[in-house]
């Protein structure tokens, strides 16, 4: 569990030095309320093999891409998000992420109707590189087939998947 | 078309029906990259040559292949040429990148491709190469190295790929620009190669309106050169096409009996069902203008005496998104009389949701000059 927490911390604070990281983890153990909130969000996040994540809160899922994906893409220069109100099926193309390397199609990990898009990221695409799990969320949708979540990986499963596929 | 027929006849005559050279000409093969996880045999290589010079048909074929084929077992090199046109990147603003009034008057089309990157000018002196692979095999550098090797060995041109993945010669003169598209399982990397392009037209065509403020991706302009100027009279698009195709097929020392040779492609709906729809989408206003990111453009508009305060003109800003007007407003910091502020607000409300056209400032200027009750009359348009 400590390993999972630390790996999560490293995701949120990937520019922080190891000494600061130790201090932060000590602070976390003394702030159980913050810890439980973070853990609650984490356990809801599910992952696809194509490095998209979805975090569910009731009927609304927030979609983003993982750290592995943002690193592979390189510096993001433009993000084309779907229109609010559009409905998508699972794995349907719903947007484009343009980086200096290529224009990458964005696919939704679950079916649903788009309720909100992250307009901050439209103005500042670099947020996706800096904070892909937090400020760099892409869009939210109302799930139409919640059972699809069962087919996705949880955090541990995704970590394993990354390890297994490491070249 | 004639030159392609001649080319294919020559290939068949010289290299047999399969169209491939049997021995490796250059003695070196590309080392399998250590990062490739697959130990299975490399994918078969196939070369497609387009018989069309219509940019929309060719872009549609690219998209069709990308969406309909799997590249696990084969990698494709698609070679194509277009009649004069400008091609902008997926998230660019055509007004910023191209001289739209000039191109419209000359009947030169502007197309938007699905990959990223900047704006380019195509004509018959330019060769386009698209490398299709499975997503795991996507490797731009490898493709660019192949091209540079061909230029070096076959034409004696010292070309190299720079850190922006442009191919340059001499003192950083660009002969090729690169862009790419990544999907779930497939990817393509395409690039231009300037052989005998009309550089004067290139310069004129790509002179866009740089006063536009935009979130769109910008082109990075460079000095360009034609390979034909360096490689001499013998350097032609046809010869380059043949060399590239040949090298692509034989690079991995495949058994030449298995090589599939050059295949001529007629990019029409008859041969590739569904291509017609893709082509229609590429030609549509919803795609070409409708994918333009948010931009603002400001112009000075002269005011009639009744509205002019300290200044006889005002800077008006129009904001548009996806080709549609979002807002018309006065430039910040202007001290305007209440009447002018209200007027601009009314104009904004009436123009909101209408398609953006460059003539909009003329329209706004005219509305401002109308007597008060007619300011927002749509019938004036």
Coordinates of C-alpha atoms in Angstrom, one line a residue:
Chain A
X1 CA 0.0 0.0 0.0
X2 CA 2.8 2.4 0.9
X3 CA 4.3 1.6 -2.5
X4 CA 1.0 2.5 -4.2
X5 CA 0.8 5.8 -2.2
X6 CA 4.4 6.7 -3.0
X7 CA 3.9 6.0 -6.7
X8 CA 0.8 8.1 -6.7
X9 CA 2.7 10.9 -4.8
X10 CA 5.4 10.7 -7.4
X11 CA 2.8 11.1 -10.1
X12 CA 1.4 14.2 -8.6
X13 CA 4.8 15.6 -7.6
X14 CA 7.1 14.3 -10.3
X15 CA 9.3 17.4 -10.2
X16 CA 9.9 17.2 -6.5
X17 CA 13.2 16.0 -5.1
X18 CA 13.5 12.8 -3.1
X19 CA 14.1 14.6 0.2
X20 CA 11.0 16.7 -0.3
X21 CA 9.1 13.5 -1.2
X22 CA 9.9 11.9 2.1
X23 CA 8.8 15.0 4.0
X24 CA 5.6 15.0 2.1
X25 CA 4.9 11.4 2.8
X26 CA 5.4 12.1 6.5
X27 CA 3.0 15.0 6.3
X28 CA 0.5 12.8 4.6
X29 CA 0.5 10.2 7.4
X30 CA -0.3 13.0 9.8
X31 CA -3.1 14.3 7.7
X32 CA -5.5 11.3 7.5
X33 CA -8.4 13.4 6.1
X34 CA -6.4 14.5 3.0
X35 CA -5.2 10.9 2.6
X36 CA -8.6 9.4 2.6
X37 CA -9.9 11.9 0.0
X38 CA -7.0 11.1 -2.3
X39 CA -7.4 7.4 -1.8
X40 CA -11.1 7.7 -2.6
X41 CA -10.4 9.3 -6.0
X42 CA -7.6 6.8 -6.7
X43 CA -9.6 3.7 -6.2
X44 CA -12.2 4.9 -8.7
X45 CA -9.7 5.4 -11.5
X46 CA -9.7 2.8 -14.2
X47 CA -7.2 2.3 -17.0
X48 CA -7.2 1.0 -20.6
X49 CA -4.3 -0.7 -22.4
X50 CA -4.1 2.4 -24.6
X51 CA -3.2 4.5 -21.5
X52 CA -6.5 6.4 -21.0
X53 CA -8.0 6.7 -17.5
X54 CA -11.5 7.3 -16.3
X55 CA -12.4 8.4 -12.7
X56 CA -16.0 7.8 -11.8
X57 CA -18.0 9.9 -9.4
X58 CA -21.6 8.7 -9.4
X59 CA -22.7 8.7 -13.0
X60 CA -20.1 11.1 -14.2
X61 CA -16.7 9.9 -15.5
X62 CA -13.7 12.2 -15.9
X63 CA -11.5 11.1 -18.7
X64 CA -7.7 11.7 -19.1
X65 CA -4.5 10.1 -20.4
X66 CA -1.9 8.6 -18.2
X67 CA 1.7 9.7 -17.5
X68 CA 3.0 7.1 -19.8
X69 CA 0.9 8.5 -22.7
X70 CA 1.8 12.1 -22.1
X71 CA 5.5 11.3 -22.0
X72 CA 5.2 9.2 -25.2
X73 CA 3.4 12.1 -27.0
X74 CA 5.9 14.7 -26.1
X75 CA 5.1 18.4 -25.7
X76 CA 1.4 18.9 -26.4
X77 CA 0.7 22.0 -28.6
X78 CA -3.0 21.7 -29.3
X79 CA -5.9 19.8 -27.9
X80 CA -9.2 19.3 -29.8
X81 CA -11.8 18.2 -27.3
X82 CA -15.3 16.8 -28.2
X83 CA -18.4 19.1 -28.1
X84 CA -20.5 19.1 -25.1
X85 CA -23.6 17.0 -25.7
X86 CA -22.1 14.6 -28.1
X87 CA -22.6 10.9 -27.4
X88 CA -19.8 8.4 -28.0
X89 CA -19.4 4.6 -27.8
X90 CA -16.6 3.0 -26.0
X91 CA -13.3 3.3 -27.9
X92 CA -14.8 5.7 -30.4
X93 CA -12.6 8.6 -31.6
X94 CA -13.6 11.7 -29.8
X95 CA -10.8 14.2 -30.1
X96 CA -7.2 14.9 -31.2
X97 CA -4.1 15.6 -29.2
X98 CA -1.4 17.3 -31.3
X99 CA 2.1 17.2 -30.1
X100 CA 5.4 18.1 -31.8
X101 CA 5.6 14.5 -32.8
X102 CA 2.2 13.8 -34.2
X103 CA -1.5 14.3 -34.1
X104 CA -2.9 11.5 -32.0
X105 CA -6.5 10.4 -32.0
X106 CA -8.1 10.5 -28.6
X107 CA -10.5 7.6 -27.8
X108 CA -13.0 7.4 -25.0
X109 CA -12.5 4.5 -22.6
X110 CA -16.2 4.3 -21.9
X111 CA -19.5 5.1 -23.6
X112 CA -21.4 8.2 -22.6
X113 CA -22.6 11.7 -23.3
X114 CA -20.1 14.6 -22.9
X115 CA -21.2 16.9 -20.1
X116 CA -18.2 19.1 -19.6
X117 CA -14.8 19.9 -21.2
X118 CA -11.7 21.3 -19.6
X119 CA -11.5 24.7 -21.2
X120 CA -8.3 25.6 -19.2
X121 CA -6.5 22.9 -21.2
X122 CA -7.7 24.3 -24.5
X123 CA -5.9 27.6 -23.7
X124 CA -2.9 25.9 -22.0
X125 CA -2.2 22.5 -23.6
X126 CA 1.0 22.1 -21.6
X127 CA -1.2 21.4 -18.5
X128 CA -1.6 17.9 -20.0
X129 CA 2.1 17.3 -19.8
X130 CA 2.5 18.9 -16.3
X131 CA -0.5 17.4 -14.6
X132 CA -2.2 14.6 -16.5
X133 CA -4.2 13.2 -13.6
X134 CA -5.3 16.5 -12.0
X135 CA -5.5 19.8 -13.9
X136 CA -4.9 18.0 -17.2
X137 CA -8.2 16.2 -17.2
X138 CA -9.8 16.2 -20.7
X139 CA -13.6 15.9 -20.5
X140 CA -16.4 14.5 -18.4
X141 CA -19.2 12.4 -19.6
X142 CA -22.4 10.8 -18.2
X143 CA -21.8 7.0 -18.4
X144 CA -24.4 5.2 -20.5
X145 CA -23.0 1.7 -20.0
X146 CA -21.4 1.6 -16.5
X147 CA -20.7 -2.1 -16.8
X148 CA -17.9 -1.3 -19.2
X149 CA -15.8 -0.2 -16.2
X150 CA -15.5 -3.9 -15.1
X151 CA -13.5 -4.6 -18.2
X152 CA -10.9 -1.9 -17.4
X153 CA -7.8 -2.3 -15.3
X154 CA -7.5 -0.8 -11.8
X155 CA -4.3 1.0 -10.7
X156 CA -2.4 -2.1 -9.7
X157 CA -3.5 -3.9 -12.9
X158 CA -2.3 -0.9 -15.0
X159 CA 1.1 -0.8 -13.1
X160 CA 1.5 -4.5 -13.9
X161 CA 0.6 -4.0 -17.5
X162 CA 3.3 -1.3 -17.8
X163 CA 5.9 -3.5 -16.2
X164 CA 5.1 -6.4 -18.4
X165 CA 5.3 -4.3 -21.5
X166 CA 8.5 -2.5 -20.6
X167 CA 10.9 -2.9 -23.5
Chain B
X1 CA -0.5 10.0 -66.0
X2 CA 1.7 9.3 -69.0
X3 CA 4.8 9.4 -67.0
X4 CA 3.4 7.0 -64.5
X5 CA 2.5 4.5 -67.2
X6 CA 6.0 4.9 -68.7
X7 CA 7.5 4.4 -65.2
X8 CA 5.6 1.3 -64.6
X9 CA 6.5 -0.2 -68.0
X10 CA 10.1 0.5 -67.3
X11 CA 9.9 -1.1 -63.9
X12 CA 8.3 -4.2 -65.3
X13 CA 10.9 -4.4 -68.1
X14 CA 13.9 -3.9 -65.8
X15 CA 12.8 -5.7 -62.7
X16 CA 10.3 -8.3 -63.8
X17 CA 6.6 -8.4 -63.0
X18 CA 7.2 -8.2 -59.3
X19 CA 9.1 -5.0 -59.8
X20 CA 11.8 -5.5 -57.3
X21 CA 15.5 -5.6 -57.5
X22 CA 16.9 -9.0 -56.6
X23 CA 20.1 -8.1 -54.9
X24 CA 20.6 -5.5 -52.2
X25 CA 22.4 -2.7 -54.1
X26 CA 23.9 -0.9 -51.2
X27 CA 25.4 -3.6 -49.1
X28 CA 23.9 -2.4 -45.9
X29 CA 20.7 -3.4 -44.2
X30 CA 19.0 -1.6 -41.4
X31 CA 19.7 -3.2 -38.1
X32 CA 16.5 -4.3 -36.3
X33 CA 16.0 -1.7 -33.6
X34 CA 16.7 -3.3 -30.1
X35 CA 13.6 -1.6 -28.7
X36 CA 11.3 -3.7 -31.0
X37 CA 9.6 -6.3 -28.9
X38 CA 8.7 -8.6 -31.8
X39 CA 11.1 -11.4 -32.7
X40 CA 8.8 -12.5 -35.5
X41 CA 9.5 -11.8 -39.1
X42 CA 9.4 -8.2 -40.2
X43 CA 6.3 -7.0 -42.0
X44 CA 6.2 -7.3 -45.8
X45 CA 6.7 -4.1 -47.6
X46 CA 4.5 -2.8 -50.3
X47 CA 4.7 0.4 -52.4
X48 CA 1.6 2.1 -53.7
X49 CA 1.8 4.8 -56.3
X50 CA -1.2 7.1 -56.8
X51 CA -2.5 7.7 -60.3
X52 CA -4.4 10.8 -59.2
X53 CA -3.0 14.3 -58.8
X54 CA -6.1 15.6 -56.9
X55 CA -5.1 16.5 -53.4
X56 CA -8.5 15.6 -51.9
X57 CA -8.5 12.1 -53.5
X58 CA -5.0 11.4 -52.3
X59 CA -5.6 12.6 -48.8
X60 CA -8.8 10.6 -48.7
X61 CA -6.9 7.5 -49.8
X62 CA -4.4 8.1 -47.0
X63 CA -7.2 8.3 -44.5
X64 CA -8.9 5.3 -46.0
X65 CA -5.8 3.1 -45.7
X66 CA -5.2 4.4 -42.1
X67 CA -8.7 3.5 -41.0
X68 CA -9.4 0.3 -43.0
X69 CA -6.1 -1.6 -43.1
X70 CA -4.1 -3.4 -40.5
X71 CA -0.3 -2.9 -40.7
X72 CA 0.7 -5.8 -38.4
X73 CA 1.9 -7.9 -41.3
X74 CA 2.8 -5.3 -43.9
X75 CA 4.2 -1.8 -44.0
X76 CA 3.2 0.5 -46.9
X77 CA 5.0 3.3 -48.6
X78 CA 2.5 5.5 -50.5
X79 CA 4.0 7.8 -53.1
X80 CA 1.8 10.6 -54.5
X81 CA 1.9 14.0 -56.3
X82 CA -0.6 16.8 -56.4
X83 CA -1.5 19.6 -58.8
X84 CA -0.9 23.0 -57.2
X85 CA -2.5 23.2 -53.8
X86 CA -1.8 24.3 -50.2
X87 CA -2.2 21.7 -47.4
X88 CA -2.5 22.9 -43.9
X89 CA -2.1 21.0 -40.7
X90 CA -5.0 19.6 -38.6
X91 CA -5.2 22.5 -36.2
X92 CA -4.1 25.4 -38.3
X93 CA -5.9 28.5 -39.4
X94 CA -6.0 28.7 -43.3
X95 CA -6.2 32.5 -43.1
X96 CA -3.0 32.7 -41.1
X97 CA -1.1 30.1 -43.2
X98 CA -2.2 30.8 -46.8
X99 CA -2.8 33.8 -49.0
X100 CA -6.5 32.9 -49.4
X101 CA -7.5 35.8 -51.7
X102 CA -4.7 34.9 -54.1
X103 CA -5.4 31.2 -54.0
X104 CA -9.1 31.7 -54.6
X105 CA -8.5 33.9 -57.5
X106 CA -6.0 31.4 -59.0
X107 CA -8.3 28.4 -58.4
X108 CA -5.8 26.7 -56.2
X109 CA -7.4 24.6 -53.5
X110 CA -6.6 24.7 -49.8
X111 CA -6.9 21.3 -48.0
X112 CA -6.7 20.4 -44.4
X113 CA -5.0 17.1 -43.6
X114 CA -5.5 14.9 -40.5
X115 CA -2.0 15.0 -39.3
X116 CA -0.4 17.8 -37.3
X117 CA 2.4 20.1 -38.4
X118 CA 2.6 23.2 -40.6
X119 CA 1.4 24.4 -44.0
X120 CA 3.0 23.3 -47.3
X121 CA 2.6 24.1 -51.0
X122 CA 2.4 21.2 -53.4
X123 CA 2.8 21.1 -57.1
X124 CA 4.0 18.6 -59.8
X125 CA 7.6 19.2 -58.7
X126 CA 6.9 17.9 -55.2
X127 CA 6.8 14.2 -54.2
X128 CA 4.8 13.1 -51.1
X129 CA 5.7 10.0 -49.2
X130 CA 3.6 8.3 -46.6
X131 CA 4.9 5.5 -44.5
X132 CA 2.2 3.4 -42.9
X133 CA 3.1 1.1 -40.0
X134 CA 1.6 -0.5 -37.0
X135 CA 1.7 1.9 -34.1
X136 CA 4.5 0.1 -32.3
X137 CA 6.7 0.3 -35.4
X138 CA 6.1 4.1 -35.9
X139 CA 9.6 5.6 -36.4
X140 CA 10.0 8.8 -38.2
X141 CA 13.8 8.9 -38.0
X142 CA 14.1 5.5 -39.7
X143 CA 11.9 6.7 -42.6
X144 CA 13.9 9.9 -42.9
X145 CA 17.2 8.0 -42.9
X146 CA 15.9 5.9 -45.7
X147 CA 15.2 9.0 -47.8
X148 CA 18.5 10.6 -46.9
X149 CA 20.3 7.4 -47.9
X150 CA 18.5 7.3 -51.3
X151 CA 19.4 10.9 -51.9
X152 CA 23.0 10.3 -51.0
X153 CA 23.6 7.0 -52.8
X154 CA 21.5 7.5 -55.9
X155 CA 21.8 11.2 -56.5
X156 CA 24.9 12.3 -54.6
X157 CA 23.0 14.8 -52.5
X158 CA 24.2 15.3 -49.0
X159 CA 20.9 15.5 -47.1
X160 CA 20.3 15.1 -43.4
X161 CA 17.4 15.2 -41.0
X162 CA 17.5 18.0 -38.5
X163 CA 16.1 18.0 -34.9
X164 CA 12.7 19.2 -36.3
X165 CA 12.6 16.2 -38.6
X166 CA 13.0 18.4 -41.6
X167 CA 15.3 17.1 -44.3
X168 CA 17.9 19.8 -45.1
X169 CA 20.7 20.3 -47.5
X170 CA 23.6 22.7 -47.5
X171 CA 23.2 25.5 -45.0
X172 CA 19.9 24.4 -43.6
X173 CA 17.8 24.7 -46.7
X174 CA 14.7 22.7 -46.2
X175 CA 13.8 20.2 -48.9
X176 CA 11.2 18.2 -46.9
X177 CA 8.7 18.8 -44.1
X178 CA 7.2 16.0 -41.9
X179 CA 3.9 15.3 -40.1
X180 CA 2.4 12.3 -38.6
X181 CA -0.9 10.8 -37.3
X182 CA -1.2 8.2 -34.5
X183 CA -4.2 6.0 -34.0
X184 CA -5.0 3.1 -31.7
X185 CA -3.2 0.5 -33.7
X186 CA -1.9 2.2 -36.8
X187 CA 0.2 5.2 -37.6
X188 CA 1.4 7.1 -40.6
X189 CA 4.3 9.5 -41.2
X190 CA 4.2 11.6 -44.3
X191 CA 6.6 14.1 -45.7
X192 CA 7.1 16.3 -48.8
X193 CA 10.2 16.3 -51.0
X194 CA 10.8 19.4 -53.1
X195 CA 12.4 18.3 -56.4
X196 CA 11.3 21.0 -58.9
X197 CA 8.7 23.0 -57.2
X198 CA 7.9 26.6 -58.3
X199 CA 9.5 28.4 -55.3
X200 CA 8.0 31.7 -56.3
X201 CA 4.5 30.3 -56.1
X202 CA 5.3 28.6 -52.9
X203 CA 6.3 31.8 -51.3
X204 CA 3.3 33.7 -52.6
X205 CA 0.8 30.9 -51.7
X206 CA 2.0 30.7 -48.1
X207 CA 1.9 34.4 -47.3
X208 CA -1.0 34.3 -44.8
X209 CA -2.4 37.0 -42.6
X210 CA 0.0 37.2 -39.7
X211 CA -2.0 39.9 -37.8
X212 CA -4.5 37.2 -36.7
X213 CA -4.2 36.2 -33.1
X214 CA -4.8 32.5 -32.8
X215 CA -4.5 29.4 -30.7
X216 CA -3.9 27.5 -33.9
X217 CA -0.6 25.7 -34.4
X218 CA 1.8 27.8 -36.3
X219 CA 4.1 27.0 -39.2
X220 CA 7.8 27.5 -38.7
X221 CA 9.0 29.0 -41.9
X222 CA 12.4 28.1 -43.4
X223 CA 14.4 28.8 -46.5
X224 CA 13.6 26.1 -49.0
X225 CA 15.6 24.5 -51.8
X226 CA 14.8 22.2 -54.7
X227 CA 16.6 18.9 -54.9
X228 CA 16.6 19.3 -58.6
X229 CA 18.8 22.3 -58.4
X230 CA 21.4 20.4 -56.5
X231 CA 21.1 17.0 -58.1
X232 CA 21.4 18.3 -61.7
X233 CA 19.2 17.7 -64.8
X234 CA 18.9 14.0 -64.0
X235 CA 17.1 14.5 -60.8
X236 CA 13.4 14.2 -61.5
X237 CA 10.4 13.3 -59.4
X238 CA 10.0 10.1 -61.4
X239 CA 13.5 9.0 -60.8
X240 CA 13.3 9.8 -57.1
X241 CA 10.0 8.0 -56.8
X242 CA 11.5 4.8 -58.4
X243 CA 14.6 5.0 -56.2
X244 CA 12.6 5.4 -53.0
X245 CA 10.2 2.6 -53.9
X246 CA 13.0 0.2 -54.8
X247 CA 15.0 1.0 -51.7
X248 CA 12.0 0.7 -49.4
X249 CA 11.3 -2.8 -50.8
X250 CA 14.8 -4.2 -50.6
X251 CA 16.1 -2.5 -47.5
X252 CA 15.5 -5.4 -45.2
X253 CA 17.0 -7.9 -47.7
X254 CA 13.7 -9.6 -48.2
X255 CA 13.5 -12.5 -50.6
X256 CA 12.8 -10.7 -53.8
X257 CA 10.4 -13.4 -54.9
X258 CA 8.1 -12.3 -52.0
X259 CA 8.4 -8.6 -52.6
X260 CA 5.1 -7.3 -53.9
X261 CA 6.5 -4.6 -56.1
X262 CA 5.0 -1.3 -57.1
X263 CA 1.2 -1.2 -57.2
X264 CA -0.6 1.6 -59.0
X265 CA -3.6 3.0 -57.1
X266 CA -6.6 4.7 -58.5
X267 CA -8.1 6.5 -55.4
X268 CA -11.8 6.3 -56.2
X269 CA -14.8 5.0 -54.4
X270 CA -15.2 2.2 -57.0
X271 CA -11.9 0.6 -55.9
X272 CA -12.1 1.6 -52.3
X273 CA -15.6 1.7 -51.0
X274 CA -16.1 4.4 -48.4
X275 CA -13.4 6.6 -50.0
X276 CA -16.0 8.8 -51.6
X277 CA -17.4 9.8 -48.2
X278 CA -14.0 10.6 -46.8
X279 CA -13.2 12.7 -49.8
X280 CA -16.5 14.6 -49.5
X281 CA -15.7 15.3 -45.8
X282 CA -12.3 16.6 -46.7
X283 CA -13.8 19.0 -49.2
X284 CA -16.5 20.2 -46.9
X285 CA -16.6 23.6 -45.2
X286 CA -17.2 21.8 -41.9
X287 CA -13.7 20.3 -42.2
X288 CA -11.6 23.0 -43.9
X289 CA -13.0 26.0 -42.1
X290 CA -14.9 24.2 -39.3
X291 CA -11.8 22.8 -37.6
X292 CA -10.1 26.2 -37.3
X293 CA -9.2 26.8 -33.6
X294 CA -10.3 30.0 -31.9
X295 CA -8.8 33.2 -33.3
X296 CA -9.3 36.9 -33.0
X297 CA -8.7 39.5 -35.6
X298 CA -8.6 43.2 -35.1
X299 CA -9.0 46.0 -37.6
X300 CA -9.4 49.7 -37.4
X301 CA -12.8 50.9 -38.4
X302 CA -13.6 54.5 -39.1
X303 CA -16.4 56.1 -37.1
X304 CA -18.9 58.6 -38.3
X305 CA -18.7 62.0 -36.6
X306 CA -21.7 61.4 -34.4
X307 CA -19.9 58.4 -32.8
X308 CA -16.3 59.6 -32.9
X309 CA -15.0 60.8 -29.6
X310 CA -11.4 61.6 -29.2
X311 CA -10.5 59.4 -32.2
X312 CA -12.1 59.2 -35.7
X313 CA -11.6 55.4 -35.7
X314 CA -11.9 52.4 -33.3
X315 CA -10.2 49.1 -33.2
X316 CA -12.8 46.4 -33.5
X317 CA -12.0 42.8 -32.6
X318 CA -13.8 39.8 -34.0
X319 CA -13.5 36.4 -32.3
X320 CA -14.4 33.2 -34.1
X321 CA -14.3 29.5 -33.2
X322 CA -14.6 26.7 -35.7
X323 CA -15.2 29.2 -38.5
X324 CA -18.2 30.8 -36.7
X325 CA -18.3 34.3 -35.1
X326 CA -18.4 34.2 -31.3
X327 CA -18.1 37.8 -30.4
X328 CA -17.5 41.3 -31.8
X329 CA -16.0 43.8 -29.4
X330 CA -14.1 47.0 -29.0
X331 CA -10.4 46.7 -28.4
X332 CA -9.6 46.9 -24.7
X333 CA -8.6 50.3 -23.4
X334 CA -10.6 52.3 -25.8
X335 CA -12.7 55.1 -24.2
X336 CA -15.9 55.0 -26.2
X337 CA -19.1 56.8 -25.8
X338 CA -22.0 54.8 -24.5
X339 CA -23.7 54.9 -27.9
X340 CA -20.8 53.2 -29.6
X341 CA -20.4 50.6 -26.8
X342 CA -24.1 49.7 -27.1
X343 CA -23.9 49.6 -30.9
X344 CA -21.0 47.2 -30.9
X345 CA -22.8 45.0 -28.4
X346 CA -25.9 44.9 -30.7
X347 CA -23.7 44.1 -33.7
X348 CA -22.1 41.3 -31.8
X349 CA -25.4 39.8 -30.9
X350 CA -26.6 39.9 -34.5
X351 CA -23.4 38.5 -36.0
X352 CA -22.9 35.8 -33.4
X353 CA -23.3 32.3 -34.9
X354 CA -22.8 33.5 -38.5
X355 CA -19.9 32.1 -40.5
X356 CA -16.8 34.2 -40.3
X357 CA -15.8 35.7 -43.7
X358 CA -12.9 38.2 -44.3
X359 CA -15.6 40.7 -45.5
X360 CA -17.0 40.9 -42.0
X361 CA -15.2 44.2 -41.2
X362 CA -16.7 45.8 -44.2
X363 CA -20.1 44.7 -42.9
X364 CA -19.4 46.1 -39.4
X365 CA -18.1 49.3 -40.9
X366 CA -21.3 49.7 -42.9
X367 CA -23.5 48.9 -40.0
X368 CA -21.8 51.6 -37.9
X369 CA -22.5 54.2 -40.5
X370 CA -26.2 53.5 -40.7
X371 CA -28.7 55.7 -39.0
X372 CA -29.4 54.5 -35.6
X373 CA -32.6 52.4 -36.1
X374 CA -31.1 50.4 -38.9
X375 CA -27.8 49.4 -37.1
X376 CA -28.7 45.8 -36.6
X377 CA -30.9 45.1 -39.6
X378 CA -29.9 41.7 -41.0
X379 CA -31.6 42.7 -44.2
X380 CA -28.7 45.0 -44.9
X381 CA -26.6 42.0 -45.6

